[in-house]
Coordinates of C-alpha atoms in Angstrom, one line a residue:
M1 CA 0.0 -0.2 0.1
A2 CA 1.0 3.7 -0.8
W3 CA 0.6 4.3 3.2
E4 CA 4.6 3.4 3.1
N5 CA 5.4 6.2 0.9
Q6 CA 3.3 8.8 2.8
T7 CA 3.0 10.0 6.2
F8 CA 0.5 11.9 8.3
N9 CA 2.9 14.8 8.3
S10 CA 2.4 15.3 4.5
D11 CA 0.1 18.4 3.9
F12 CA -2.2 18.8 1.0
L13 CA -3.1 22.2 0.0
L14 CA -7.0 23.4 -0.4
L15 CA -6.9 26.0 -3.1
G16 CA -10.7 27.1 -1.8
I17 CA -13.2 28.5 -3.6
F18 CA -12.7 32.4 -2.7
N19 CA -9.8 35.0 -2.9
H20 CA -9.9 38.2 -1.1
S21 CA -11.1 40.3 -3.8
P22 CA -14.3 42.4 -2.9
T23 CA -16.8 40.2 -4.6
H24 CA -15.4 37.0 -3.4
T25 CA -15.3 38.5 0.2
F26 CA -19.0 39.3 -0.2
L27 CA -19.7 35.7 -1.4
F28 CA -17.6 34.3 1.5
F29 CA -19.6 36.1 4.0
L30 CA -22.8 35.0 2.3
V31 CA -21.6 31.5 2.5
L32 CA -21.0 32.1 6.4
A33 CA -24.5 33.5 6.8
I34 CA -26.1 30.2 5.1
F35 CA -23.9 28.2 7.2
S36 CA -25.2 30.1 10.4
V37 CA -28.9 29.6 9.2
A38 CA -28.2 26.1 8.4
F39 CA -26.5 25.4 11.7
M40 CA -29.2 27.0 13.8
G41 CA -32.3 25.6 11.7
N42 CA -30.9 22.2 12.2
S43 CA -30.2 22.5 15.7
I44 CA -33.4 23.8 16.4
M45 CA -35.3 21.0 14.5
V46 CA -33.3 18.4 16.4
L47 CA -34.2 20.0 19.9
L48 CA -37.8 20.6 19.0
I49 CA -38.4 16.9 18.1
Y50 CA -36.5 15.9 21.2
L51 CA -38.4 18.1 23.6
D52 CA -41.9 18.2 22.1
T53 CA -43.5 14.7 22.9
Q54 CA -46.2 15.3 20.3
L55 CA -43.5 15.1 17.5
H56 CA -42.4 11.7 19.0
T57 CA -43.5 9.7 15.9
P58 CA -41.5 7.9 13.3
M59 CA -42.0 10.8 10.8
Y60 CA -40.4 13.3 13.2
F61 CA -37.7 10.8 14.5
L62 CA -36.5 10.3 10.7
L63 CA -36.8 14.2 10.2
S64 CA -34.6 14.7 13.4
Q65 CA -32.0 12.3 11.9
L66 CA -31.9 14.0 8.6
S67 CA -31.3 17.4 10.4
L68 CA -28.5 15.6 12.6
M69 CA -26.8 14.3 9.4
D70 CA -27.1 18.0 7.9
L71 CA -25.7 19.4 11.0
M72 CA -22.7 17.2 10.8
L73 CA -22.1 17.7 7.2
I74 CA -21.9 21.5 7.3
C75 CA -19.6 21.2 10.3
T76 CA -17.4 18.9 8.3
T77 CA -16.5 21.3 5.5
V78 CA -17.2 24.9 6.3
P79 CA -15.3 25.5 9.6
K80 CA -12.0 24.6 7.9
M81 CA -12.8 26.6 4.7
A82 CA -13.4 29.6 7.1
F83 CA -10.2 29.0 9.2
N84 CA -8.1 28.7 5.9
Y85 CA -9.7 31.8 4.5
F86 CA -9.1 34.0 7.8
S87 CA -5.5 32.6 8.5
G88 CA -4.4 32.7 5.0
S89 CA -3.3 29.0 5.2
K90 CA -4.3 26.5 2.7
S91 CA -2.8 23.4 4.2
I92 CA -4.6 20.4 5.5
S93 CA -2.8 17.4 7.0
M94 CA -3.3 13.7 5.5
A95 CA -5.1 12.9 8.8
G96 CA -7.5 15.9 8.3
C97 CA -8.1 15.0 4.8
A98 CA -9.0 11.4 5.4
T99 CA -11.2 12.6 8.3
Q100 CA -13.1 14.9 6.0
I101 CA -13.4 12.3 3.3
F102 CA -14.6 9.8 5.8
F103 CA -17.2 12.0 7.5
Y104 CA -18.2 13.6 4.4
I105 CA -18.8 10.3 2.2
S106 CA -20.4 8.6 5.4
L107 CA -23.1 11.4 5.9
L108 CA -24.0 11.7 2.2
G109 CA -24.3 8.0 2.1
S110 CA -26.4 7.7 5.2
E111 CA -28.7 10.6 3.9
C112 CA -29.4 8.5 0.7
F113 CA -30.7 5.7 2.6
L114 CA -32.4 7.7 5.4
L115 CA -34.6 9.7 2.4
A116 CA -35.5 6.1 1.2
V117 CA -36.6 5.1 4.6
M118 CA -38.6 8.4 5.0
S119 CA -40.3 7.7 1.7
Y120 CA -41.2 4.1 3.0
D121 CA -42.6 5.7 6.2
R122 CA -45.1 8.2 4.2
Y123 CA -46.1 5.2 2.0
T124 CA -47.1 3.0 5.0
A125 CA -48.7 6.2 6.7
I126 CA -50.8 7.1 3.4
C127 CA -51.5 3.8 1.9
H128 CA -51.6 1.5 4.9
P129 CA -52.9 3.9 7.8
L130 CA -54.4 0.9 9.9
R131 CA -51.0 -1.1 9.8
Y132 CA -48.7 2.0 10.2
T133 CA -48.2 1.7 13.9
N134 CA -47.1 -1.9 13.4
L135 CA -45.1 -1.6 10.4
M136 CA -43.3 1.6 11.8
R137 CA -43.1 0.8 15.2
P138 CA -40.0 2.1 17.3
K139 CA -38.0 -0.9 17.0
I140 CA -38.3 -1.2 13.1
C141 CA -37.9 2.5 12.6
G142 CA -34.7 2.5 14.8
L143 CA -33.1 -0.5 13.1
M144 CA -33.8 1.0 9.6
T145 CA -32.3 4.3 10.7
A146 CA -29.3 2.4 12.2
F147 CA -28.8 0.5 8.8
S148 CA -28.6 4.0 7.1
W149 CA -26.0 5.4 9.6
I150 CA -23.8 1.9 9.3
L151 CA -24.1 1.6 5.5
G152 CA -23.2 5.1 5.0
S153 CA -20.2 4.8 7.4
T154 CA -19.1 1.7 5.6
D155 CA -18.9 3.3 2.5
G156 CA -17.0 6.2 4.1
I157 CA -14.2 4.0 5.5
I158 CA -14.1 2.2 2.1
D159 CA -13.7 5.4 0.3
A160 CA -11.0 6.9 2.7
V161 CA -9.0 4.0 2.8
A162 CA -9.1 3.3 -0.8
T163 CA -8.1 7.0 -1.6
F164 CA -4.9 6.9 0.6
S165 CA -3.9 3.5 -0.7
F166 CA -2.7 5.6 -3.8
S167 CA 0.6 7.5 -4.0
Y168 CA 0.5 11.2 -4.5
C169 CA 3.6 12.6 -6.1
G170 CA 4.1 15.9 -7.5
S171 CA 1.5 18.4 -6.9
R172 CA -0.4 18.4 -3.7
E173 CA -2.8 21.3 -4.6
I174 CA -6.5 20.2 -4.2
A175 CA -8.7 22.3 -6.5
H176 CA -11.6 22.4 -3.9
F177 CA -12.5 23.9 -0.7
F178 CA -12.3 20.8 1.2
C179 CA -11.1 17.1 0.6
D180 CA -13.2 15.1 -2.0
F181 CA -11.9 11.9 -3.2
P182 CA -12.6 12.8 -7.0
S183 CA -10.4 16.0 -6.6
L184 CA -7.8 13.9 -4.8
L185 CA -7.6 11.1 -7.4
I186 CA -6.6 13.5 -10.0
L187 CA -3.2 14.2 -8.1
S188 CA -2.6 10.5 -7.8
C189 CA 0.4 9.3 -9.9
N190 CA -1.3 5.6 -9.8
D191 CA -3.6 4.3 -12.5
T192 CA -7.1 4.9 -10.4
S193 CA -9.4 3.6 -13.2
I194 CA -10.3 0.5 -11.5
F195 CA -10.9 2.3 -8.3
E196 CA -13.4 4.8 -10.2
E197 CA -15.2 1.9 -11.8
V198 CA -15.8 0.4 -8.1
I199 CA -16.9 3.9 -7.0
F200 CA -19.3 4.0 -10.0
I201 CA -20.9 0.7 -8.8
C202 CA -21.1 1.9 -5.3
C203 CA -23.0 5.3 -6.6
I204 CA -25.3 2.9 -8.2
V205 CA -26.1 1.2 -4.9
M206 CA -26.0 4.4 -2.8
L207 CA -28.0 6.7 -5.3
V208 CA -30.0 4.7 -7.7
F209 CA -31.3 2.0 -5.4
P210 CA -32.6 4.4 -3.0
V211 CA -34.1 6.5 -5.6
A212 CA -36.0 3.6 -6.9
I213 CA -37.5 3.0 -3.6
I214 CA -38.5 6.6 -3.4
I215 CA -40.2 6.6 -6.9
T216 CA -42.0 3.5 -6.2
S217 CA -43.1 4.6 -2.7
Y218 CA -44.3 8.1 -3.7
A219 CA -46.1 6.5 -7.3
R220 CA -48.3 4.5 -4.8
V221 CA -48.8 7.4 -2.6
I222 CA -49.7 9.5 -5.4
L223 CA -52.3 7.1 -6.4
A224 CA -53.6 6.6 -3.1
V225 CA -54.0 10.5 -2.5
I226 CA -56.0 10.8 -6.0
H227 CA -58.5 8.5 -4.7
M228 CA -58.9 10.0 -1.1
G229 CA -62.4 11.0 -0.6
S230 CA -61.3 13.8 1.8
A231 CA -60.2 17.0 0.4
E232 CA -58.3 18.0 3.6
G233 CA -56.6 14.7 3.7
R234 CA -55.5 15.1 0.2
R235 CA -53.9 18.4 1.0
K236 CA -52.2 17.4 4.0
A237 CA -50.7 14.2 2.2
F238 CA -49.6 16.4 -0.7
T239 CA -48.1 19.0 1.6
T240 CA -46.0 16.4 3.5
C241 CA -44.8 14.5 0.4
S242 CA -44.1 17.6 -1.6
S243 CA -41.7 18.8 1.1
H244 CA -40.0 15.4 1.2
L245 CA -39.7 15.4 -2.7
M246 CA -38.3 18.8 -2.8
V247 CA -35.5 17.7 -0.5
V248 CA -35.0 14.4 -2.6
G249 CA -34.8 16.3 -5.9
M250 CA -32.1 18.7 -4.7
Y251 CA -30.2 16.1 -3.1
Y252 CA -30.1 13.3 -5.7
G253 CA -29.8 15.7 -8.5
A254 CA -26.5 17.2 -7.2
G255 CA -25.3 13.6 -6.0
L256 CA -25.8 12.0 -9.3
F257 CA -24.3 14.6 -11.1
M258 CA -21.1 14.4 -8.9
Y259 CA -20.5 10.9 -8.5
I260 CA -22.0 9.1 -11.6
Q261 CA -19.6 10.9 -13.9
P262 CA -16.1 9.9 -13.9
T263 CA -13.4 12.2 -12.5
S264 CA -12.1 13.0 -15.9
H265 CA -15.4 14.6 -16.9
H266 CA -15.1 17.0 -14.1
S267 CA -14.1 20.5 -14.0
P268 CA -12.9 22.0 -10.8
M269 CA -15.3 24.9 -11.0
Q270 CA -18.3 22.6 -11.5
D271 CA -17.2 20.4 -8.5
K272 CA -17.0 23.5 -6.3
M273 CA -20.4 25.2 -7.5
V274 CA -22.1 21.6 -7.0
S275 CA -20.4 20.9 -3.8
V276 CA -21.5 24.1 -2.3
F277 CA -25.2 23.4 -3.4
Y278 CA -25.6 20.2 -1.6
T279 CA -23.2 20.7 1.3
I280 CA -24.2 24.1 2.4
L281 CA -27.3 25.3 0.6
T282 CA -29.3 22.1 0.8
P283 CA -28.7 21.7 4.7
M284 CA -30.0 25.3 5.1
L285 CA -33.2 24.5 3.1
N286 CA -34.1 21.3 4.6
P287 CA -35.2 22.7 7.9
L288 CA -37.0 25.8 6.3
I289 CA -38.9 23.5 3.7
Y290 CA -40.0 21.2 6.6
S291 CA -40.7 23.9 9.2
L292 CA -42.4 26.5 7.0
R293 CA -44.7 24.0 5.6
N294 CA -45.6 22.0 8.6
K295 CA -47.9 23.4 11.3
E296 CA -47.0 21.0 13.8
V297 CA -43.3 22.1 13.9
T298 CA -44.6 25.6 13.8
R299 CA -46.8 24.8 17.1
A300 CA -44.0 23.1 18.8
L301 CA -41.7 26.1 18.1
M302 CA -44.2 28.6 19.5
K303 CA -44.8 26.1 22.3
I304 CA -41.1 26.3 23.2
L305 CA -40.9 30.1 22.6
G306 CA -44.0 30.7 24.7
K307 CA -42.5 28.8 27.6
G308 CA -39.4 30.7 27.4
K309 CA -41.1 34.0 27.6
S310 CA -43.4 32.9 30.5
G311 CA -40.2 31.7 32.3
D312 CA -38.8 35.2 31.9

Protein backbone atom coordinates (compact mmCIF):
# COMPACT_ATOMS: atom_id res chain seq x y z
CA MET A 1 0.00 0.00 0.00
CA ALA A 2 1.04 3.58 -0.57
CA TRP A 3 0.87 4.36 3.14
CA GLU A 4 4.52 3.33 3.25
CA ASN A 5 5.45 6.20 0.91
CA GLN A 6 3.34 8.79 2.71
CA THR A 7 3.16 10.01 6.27
CA PHE A 8 0.48 11.81 8.19
CA ASN A 9 2.86 14.80 8.30
CA SER A 10 2.44 15.29 4.55
CA ASP A 11 0.08 18.20 3.99
CA PHE A 12 -2.20 18.92 1.08
CA LEU A 13 -3.13 22.43 -0.02
CA LEU A 14 -6.81 23.33 -0.37
CA LEU A 15 -6.99 26.00 -3.07
CA GLY A 16 -10.44 26.96 -1.84
CA ILE A 17 -13.21 28.72 -3.68
CA PHE A 18 -12.73 32.37 -2.63
CA ASN A 19 -9.93 34.90 -2.88
CA HIS A 20 -9.79 38.24 -1.05
CA SER A 21 -11.30 40.40 -3.80
CA PRO A 22 -14.37 42.47 -2.77
CA THR A 23 -16.77 40.22 -4.70
CA HIS A 24 -15.34 37.01 -3.28
CA THR A 25 -15.25 38.49 0.23
CA PHE A 26 -18.96 39.25 -0.08
CA LEU A 27 -19.66 35.70 -1.35
CA PHE A 28 -17.59 34.21 1.47
CA PHE A 29 -19.59 36.05 4.13
CA LEU A 30 -22.78 35.03 2.32
CA VAL A 31 -21.70 31.38 2.66
CA LEU A 32 -20.98 31.99 6.35
CA ALA A 33 -24.49 33.45 6.75
CA ILE A 34 -25.97 30.39 5.02
CA PHE A 35 -23.88 28.17 7.29
CA SER A 36 -25.20 30.01 10.36
CA VAL A 37 -28.82 29.63 9.23
CA ALA A 38 -28.25 25.94 8.45
CA PHE A 39 -26.54 25.35 11.80
CA MET A 40 -29.30 27.07 13.79
CA GLY A 41 -32.15 25.64 11.72
CA ASN A 42 -31.02 22.03 12.00
CA SER A 43 -30.12 22.41 15.68
CA ILE A 44 -33.59 23.82 16.39
CA MET A 45 -35.25 20.95 14.48
CA VAL A 46 -33.33 18.33 16.49
CA LEU A 47 -34.11 20.06 19.81
CA LEU A 48 -37.80 20.64 18.98
CA ILE A 49 -38.37 17.03 18.04
CA TYR A 50 -36.54 15.86 21.17
CA LEU A 51 -38.36 18.23 23.55
CA ASP A 52 -41.95 18.06 22.20
CA THR A 53 -43.57 14.71 22.99
CA GLN A 54 -46.23 15.27 20.31
CA LEU A 55 -43.44 15.04 17.74
CA HIS A 56 -42.27 11.66 19.02
CA THR A 57 -43.54 9.83 15.93
CA PRO A 58 -41.62 7.89 13.26
CA MET A 59 -41.87 10.71 10.70
CA TYR A 60 -40.39 13.30 13.05
CA PHE A 61 -37.80 10.91 14.43
CA LEU A 62 -36.56 10.38 10.86
CA LEU A 63 -36.67 14.12 10.26
CA SER A 64 -34.53 14.69 13.37
CA GLN A 65 -31.97 12.22 11.98
CA LEU A 66 -31.93 14.10 8.67
CA SER A 67 -31.31 17.36 10.53
CA LEU A 68 -28.54 15.74 12.57
CA MET A 69 -26.85 14.46 9.40
CA ASP A 70 -27.11 17.90 7.77
CA LEU A 71 -25.71 19.53 10.91
CA MET A 72 -22.70 17.21 10.90
CA LEU A 73 -22.24 17.62 7.14
CA ILE A 74 -21.89 21.42 7.21
CA CYS A 75 -19.57 21.18 10.22
CA THR A 76 -17.34 18.80 8.27
CA THR A 77 -16.46 21.30 5.52
CA VAL A 78 -17.32 24.94 6.32
CA PRO A 79 -15.33 25.55 9.57
CA LYS A 80 -12.06 24.39 7.93
CA MET A 81 -12.79 26.52 4.85
CA ALA A 82 -13.45 29.56 7.07
CA PHE A 83 -10.30 28.94 9.14
CA ASN A 84 -8.14 28.73 6.01
CA TYR A 85 -9.71 31.90 4.58
CA PHE A 86 -9.17 33.99 7.73
CA SER A 87 -5.71 32.60 8.55
CA GLY A 88 -4.37 32.70 5.01
CA SER A 89 -3.27 29.08 5.38
CA LYS A 90 -4.33 26.55 2.77
CA SER A 91 -2.86 23.41 4.30
CA ILE A 92 -4.68 20.36 5.55
CA SER A 93 -2.91 17.33 6.99
CA MET A 94 -3.31 13.89 5.49
CA ALA A 95 -5.11 12.81 8.67
CA GLY A 96 -7.42 15.83 8.42
CA CYS A 97 -8.07 15.09 4.77
CA ALA A 98 -8.88 11.44 5.47
CA THR A 99 -11.21 12.53 8.30
CA GLN A 100 -13.06 14.93 6.01
CA ILE A 101 -13.49 12.26 3.34
CA PHE A 102 -14.77 9.74 5.89
CA PHE A 103 -17.37 12.03 7.47
CA TYR A 104 -18.39 13.64 4.20
CA ILE A 105 -18.98 10.37 2.34
CA SER A 106 -20.50 8.66 5.40
CA LEU A 107 -23.05 11.43 5.89
CA LEU A 108 -23.93 11.65 2.19
CA GLY A 109 -24.40 7.89 2.03
CA SER A 110 -26.43 7.80 5.24
CA GLU A 111 -28.74 10.52 3.90
CA CYS A 112 -29.27 8.52 0.70
CA PHE A 113 -30.64 5.57 2.66
CA LEU A 114 -32.46 7.72 5.21
CA LEU A 115 -34.41 9.53 2.47
CA ALA A 116 -35.49 6.11 1.16
CA VAL A 117 -36.64 5.15 4.68
CA MET A 118 -38.56 8.43 4.92
CA SER A 119 -40.35 7.70 1.66
CA TYR A 120 -41.29 4.22 2.96
CA ASP A 121 -42.63 5.88 6.12
CA ARG A 122 -44.91 8.15 4.08
CA TYR A 123 -45.98 5.20 1.92
CA THR A 124 -47.06 3.13 4.93
CA ALA A 125 -48.75 6.13 6.62
CA ILE A 126 -50.86 6.99 3.57
CA CYS A 127 -51.36 3.62 1.85
CA HIS A 128 -51.62 1.41 4.97
CA PRO A 129 -52.84 3.72 7.77
CA LEU A 130 -54.36 0.90 9.84
CA ARG A 131 -51.09 -1.05 9.85
CA TYR A 132 -48.83 2.01 10.19
CA THR A 133 -48.20 1.75 13.95
CA ASN A 134 -47.14 -1.88 13.49
CA LEU A 135 -45.10 -1.44 10.31
CA MET A 136 -43.27 1.61 11.68
CA ARG A 137 -43.09 0.69 15.36
CA PRO A 138 -40.10 2.18 17.24
CA LYS A 139 -37.92 -0.93 16.99
CA ILE A 140 -38.28 -1.22 13.20
CA CYS A 141 -37.88 2.52 12.70
CA GLY A 142 -34.75 2.51 14.86
CA LEU A 143 -33.26 -0.46 13.00
CA MET A 144 -33.83 1.11 9.58
CA THR A 145 -32.24 4.35 10.79
CA ALA A 146 -29.29 2.47 12.30
CA PHE A 147 -28.73 0.62 9.03
CA SER A 148 -28.71 3.96 7.19
CA TRP A 149 -25.91 5.19 9.46
CA ILE A 150 -24.01 1.88 9.26
CA LEU A 151 -24.18 1.59 5.45
CA GLY A 152 -23.12 5.20 5.00
CA SER A 153 -20.23 4.82 7.46
CA THR A 154 -19.07 1.63 5.74
CA ASP A 155 -18.92 3.47 2.42
CA GLY A 156 -17.01 6.32 4.11
CA ILE A 157 -14.40 3.94 5.52
CA ILE A 158 -13.93 2.15 2.19
CA ASP A 159 -13.55 5.39 0.23
CA ALA A 160 -11.16 7.00 2.74
CA VAL A 161 -8.91 3.92 2.96
CA ALA A 162 -8.96 3.31 -0.80
CA THR A 163 -8.23 6.97 -1.63
CA PHE A 164 -5.11 6.97 0.53
CA SER A 165 -3.92 3.61 -0.75
CA PHE A 166 -2.65 5.53 -3.80
CA SER A 167 0.58 7.49 -3.98
CA TYR A 168 0.44 11.26 -4.38
CA CYS A 169 3.63 12.49 -6.00
CA GLY A 170 4.12 15.92 -7.49
CA SER A 171 1.50 18.58 -6.90
CA ARG A 172 -0.44 18.35 -3.65
CA GLU A 173 -2.81 21.20 -4.48
CA ILE A 174 -6.47 20.17 -4.25
CA ALA A 175 -8.67 22.32 -6.47
CA HIS A 176 -11.48 22.37 -3.94
CA PHE A 177 -12.48 23.91 -0.58
CA PHE A 178 -12.44 20.52 1.19
CA CYS A 179 -11.01 17.04 0.65
CA ASP A 180 -13.28 15.30 -1.83
CA PHE A 181 -11.89 12.06 -3.19
CA PRO A 182 -12.54 12.80 -6.92
CA SER A 183 -10.36 15.92 -6.57
CA LEU A 184 -7.67 13.86 -4.84
CA LEU A 185 -7.65 11.06 -7.42
CA ILE A 186 -6.64 13.57 -10.09
CA LEU A 187 -3.40 14.15 -8.15
CA SER A 188 -2.52 10.46 -7.84
CA CYS A 189 0.44 9.14 -9.80
CA ASN A 190 -1.18 5.66 -9.87
CA ASP A 191 -3.76 4.29 -12.26
CA THR A 192 -7.09 4.90 -10.49
CA SER A 193 -9.38 3.64 -13.27
CA ILE A 194 -10.31 0.38 -11.48
CA PHE A 195 -11.11 2.28 -8.28
CA GLU A 196 -13.25 4.71 -10.28
CA GLU A 197 -15.21 1.76 -11.71
CA VAL A 198 -15.77 0.42 -8.19
CA ILE A 199 -16.90 3.88 -7.06
CA PHE A 200 -19.33 4.00 -9.99
CA ILE A 201 -20.86 0.69 -8.87
CA CYS A 202 -21.06 1.97 -5.28
CA CYS A 203 -22.83 5.09 -6.52
CA ILE A 204 -25.37 2.94 -8.33
CA VAL A 205 -26.12 1.20 -5.03
CA MET A 206 -25.98 4.36 -2.89
CA LEU A 207 -27.95 6.62 -5.23
CA VAL A 208 -29.96 4.73 -7.83
CA PHE A 209 -31.25 1.96 -5.53
CA PRO A 210 -32.67 4.39 -2.92
CA VAL A 211 -34.10 6.55 -5.74
CA ALA A 212 -35.93 3.50 -7.08
CA ILE A 213 -37.46 2.91 -3.63
CA ILE A 214 -38.46 6.57 -3.40
CA ILE A 215 -40.04 6.65 -6.86
CA THR A 216 -41.96 3.42 -6.20
CA SER A 217 -43.17 4.63 -2.80
CA TYR A 218 -44.35 8.00 -4.05
CA ALA A 219 -45.98 6.56 -7.17
CA ARG A 220 -48.15 4.47 -4.85
CA VAL A 221 -48.70 7.45 -2.53
CA ILE A 222 -49.86 9.67 -5.39
CA LEU A 223 -52.33 7.02 -6.58
CA ALA A 224 -53.66 6.64 -3.02
CA VAL A 225 -53.98 10.41 -2.54
CA ILE A 226 -55.88 10.84 -5.82
CA HIS A 227 -58.49 8.35 -4.62
CA MET A 228 -58.87 9.96 -1.19
CA GLY A 229 -62.41 11.12 -0.45
CA SER A 230 -61.37 13.88 1.96
CA ALA A 231 -60.09 17.13 0.44
CA GLU A 232 -58.33 17.96 3.72
CA GLY A 233 -56.65 14.54 3.72
CA ARG A 234 -55.44 15.09 0.15
CA ARG A 235 -54.07 18.54 1.03
CA LYS A 236 -52.21 17.30 4.10
CA ALA A 237 -50.76 14.30 2.24
CA PHE A 238 -49.60 16.42 -0.70
CA THR A 239 -48.06 19.02 1.63
CA THR A 240 -46.05 16.43 3.54
CA CYS A 241 -44.96 14.51 0.45
CA SER A 242 -44.11 17.56 -1.65
CA SER A 243 -41.75 18.78 1.11
CA HIS A 244 -39.95 15.45 1.05
CA LEU A 245 -39.81 15.35 -2.76
CA MET A 246 -38.28 18.83 -2.89
CA VAL A 247 -35.47 17.66 -0.59
CA VAL A 248 -35.00 14.42 -2.56
CA GLY A 249 -34.84 16.29 -5.88
CA MET A 250 -32.20 18.75 -4.68
CA TYR A 251 -30.10 16.12 -2.93
CA TYR A 252 -30.09 13.33 -5.51
CA GLY A 253 -29.83 15.67 -8.49
CA ALA A 254 -26.53 17.07 -7.21
CA GLY A 255 -25.30 13.67 -6.05
CA LEU A 256 -25.93 11.99 -9.40
CA PHE A 257 -24.15 14.83 -11.21
CA MET A 258 -21.09 14.60 -8.97
CA TYR A 259 -20.48 10.89 -8.52
CA ILE A 260 -21.96 9.04 -11.49
CA GLN A 261 -19.64 10.84 -13.92
CA PRO A 262 -15.98 9.78 -14.15
CA THR A 263 -13.54 12.22 -12.52
CA SER A 264 -12.04 13.00 -15.95
CA HIS A 265 -15.38 14.59 -16.93
CA HIS A 266 -15.34 17.01 -13.98
CA SER A 267 -14.05 20.56 -14.05
CA PRO A 268 -12.83 22.04 -10.74
CA MET A 269 -15.36 24.88 -10.94
CA GLN A 270 -18.25 22.46 -11.56
CA ASP A 271 -17.21 20.38 -8.56
CA LYS A 272 -17.00 23.45 -6.32
CA MET A 273 -20.36 24.91 -7.36
CA VAL A 274 -22.25 21.62 -7.05
CA SER A 275 -20.54 20.87 -3.73
CA VAL A 276 -21.55 24.26 -2.33
CA PHE A 277 -25.12 23.49 -3.35
CA TYR A 278 -25.54 20.15 -1.59
CA THR A 279 -23.10 20.55 1.30
CA ILE A 280 -24.07 24.07 2.37
CA LEU A 281 -27.25 25.28 0.64
CA THR A 282 -29.32 22.09 0.88
CA PRO A 283 -28.73 21.66 4.66
CA MET A 284 -30.01 25.23 5.08
CA LEU A 285 -33.10 24.62 2.95
CA ASN A 286 -34.12 21.31 4.56
CA PRO A 287 -35.30 22.70 7.95
CA LEU A 288 -36.89 25.71 6.22
CA ILE A 289 -38.84 23.48 3.83
CA TYR A 290 -40.08 21.22 6.60
CA SER A 291 -40.76 23.88 9.24
CA LEU A 292 -42.43 26.52 7.07
CA ARG A 293 -44.74 23.96 5.47
CA ASN A 294 -45.50 22.02 8.65
CA LYS A 295 -48.01 23.31 11.19
CA GLU A 296 -46.95 20.80 13.86
CA VAL A 297 -43.34 21.98 13.78
CA THR A 298 -44.46 25.62 13.86
CA ARG A 299 -46.77 24.84 16.80
CA ALA A 300 -43.94 23.11 18.69
CA LEU A 301 -41.66 26.10 18.11
CA MET A 302 -44.31 28.55 19.32
CA LYS A 303 -44.90 26.33 22.36
CA ILE A 304 -41.21 26.30 23.30
CA LEU A 305 -40.87 30.03 22.72
CA GLY A 306 -43.99 30.64 24.78
CA LYS A 307 -42.54 28.67 27.68
CA GLY A 308 -39.34 30.68 27.41
CA LYS A 309 -41.20 33.97 27.56
CA SER A 310 -43.40 32.86 30.49
CA GLY A 311 -40.26 31.71 32.31
CA ASP A 312 -38.80 35.20 31.92
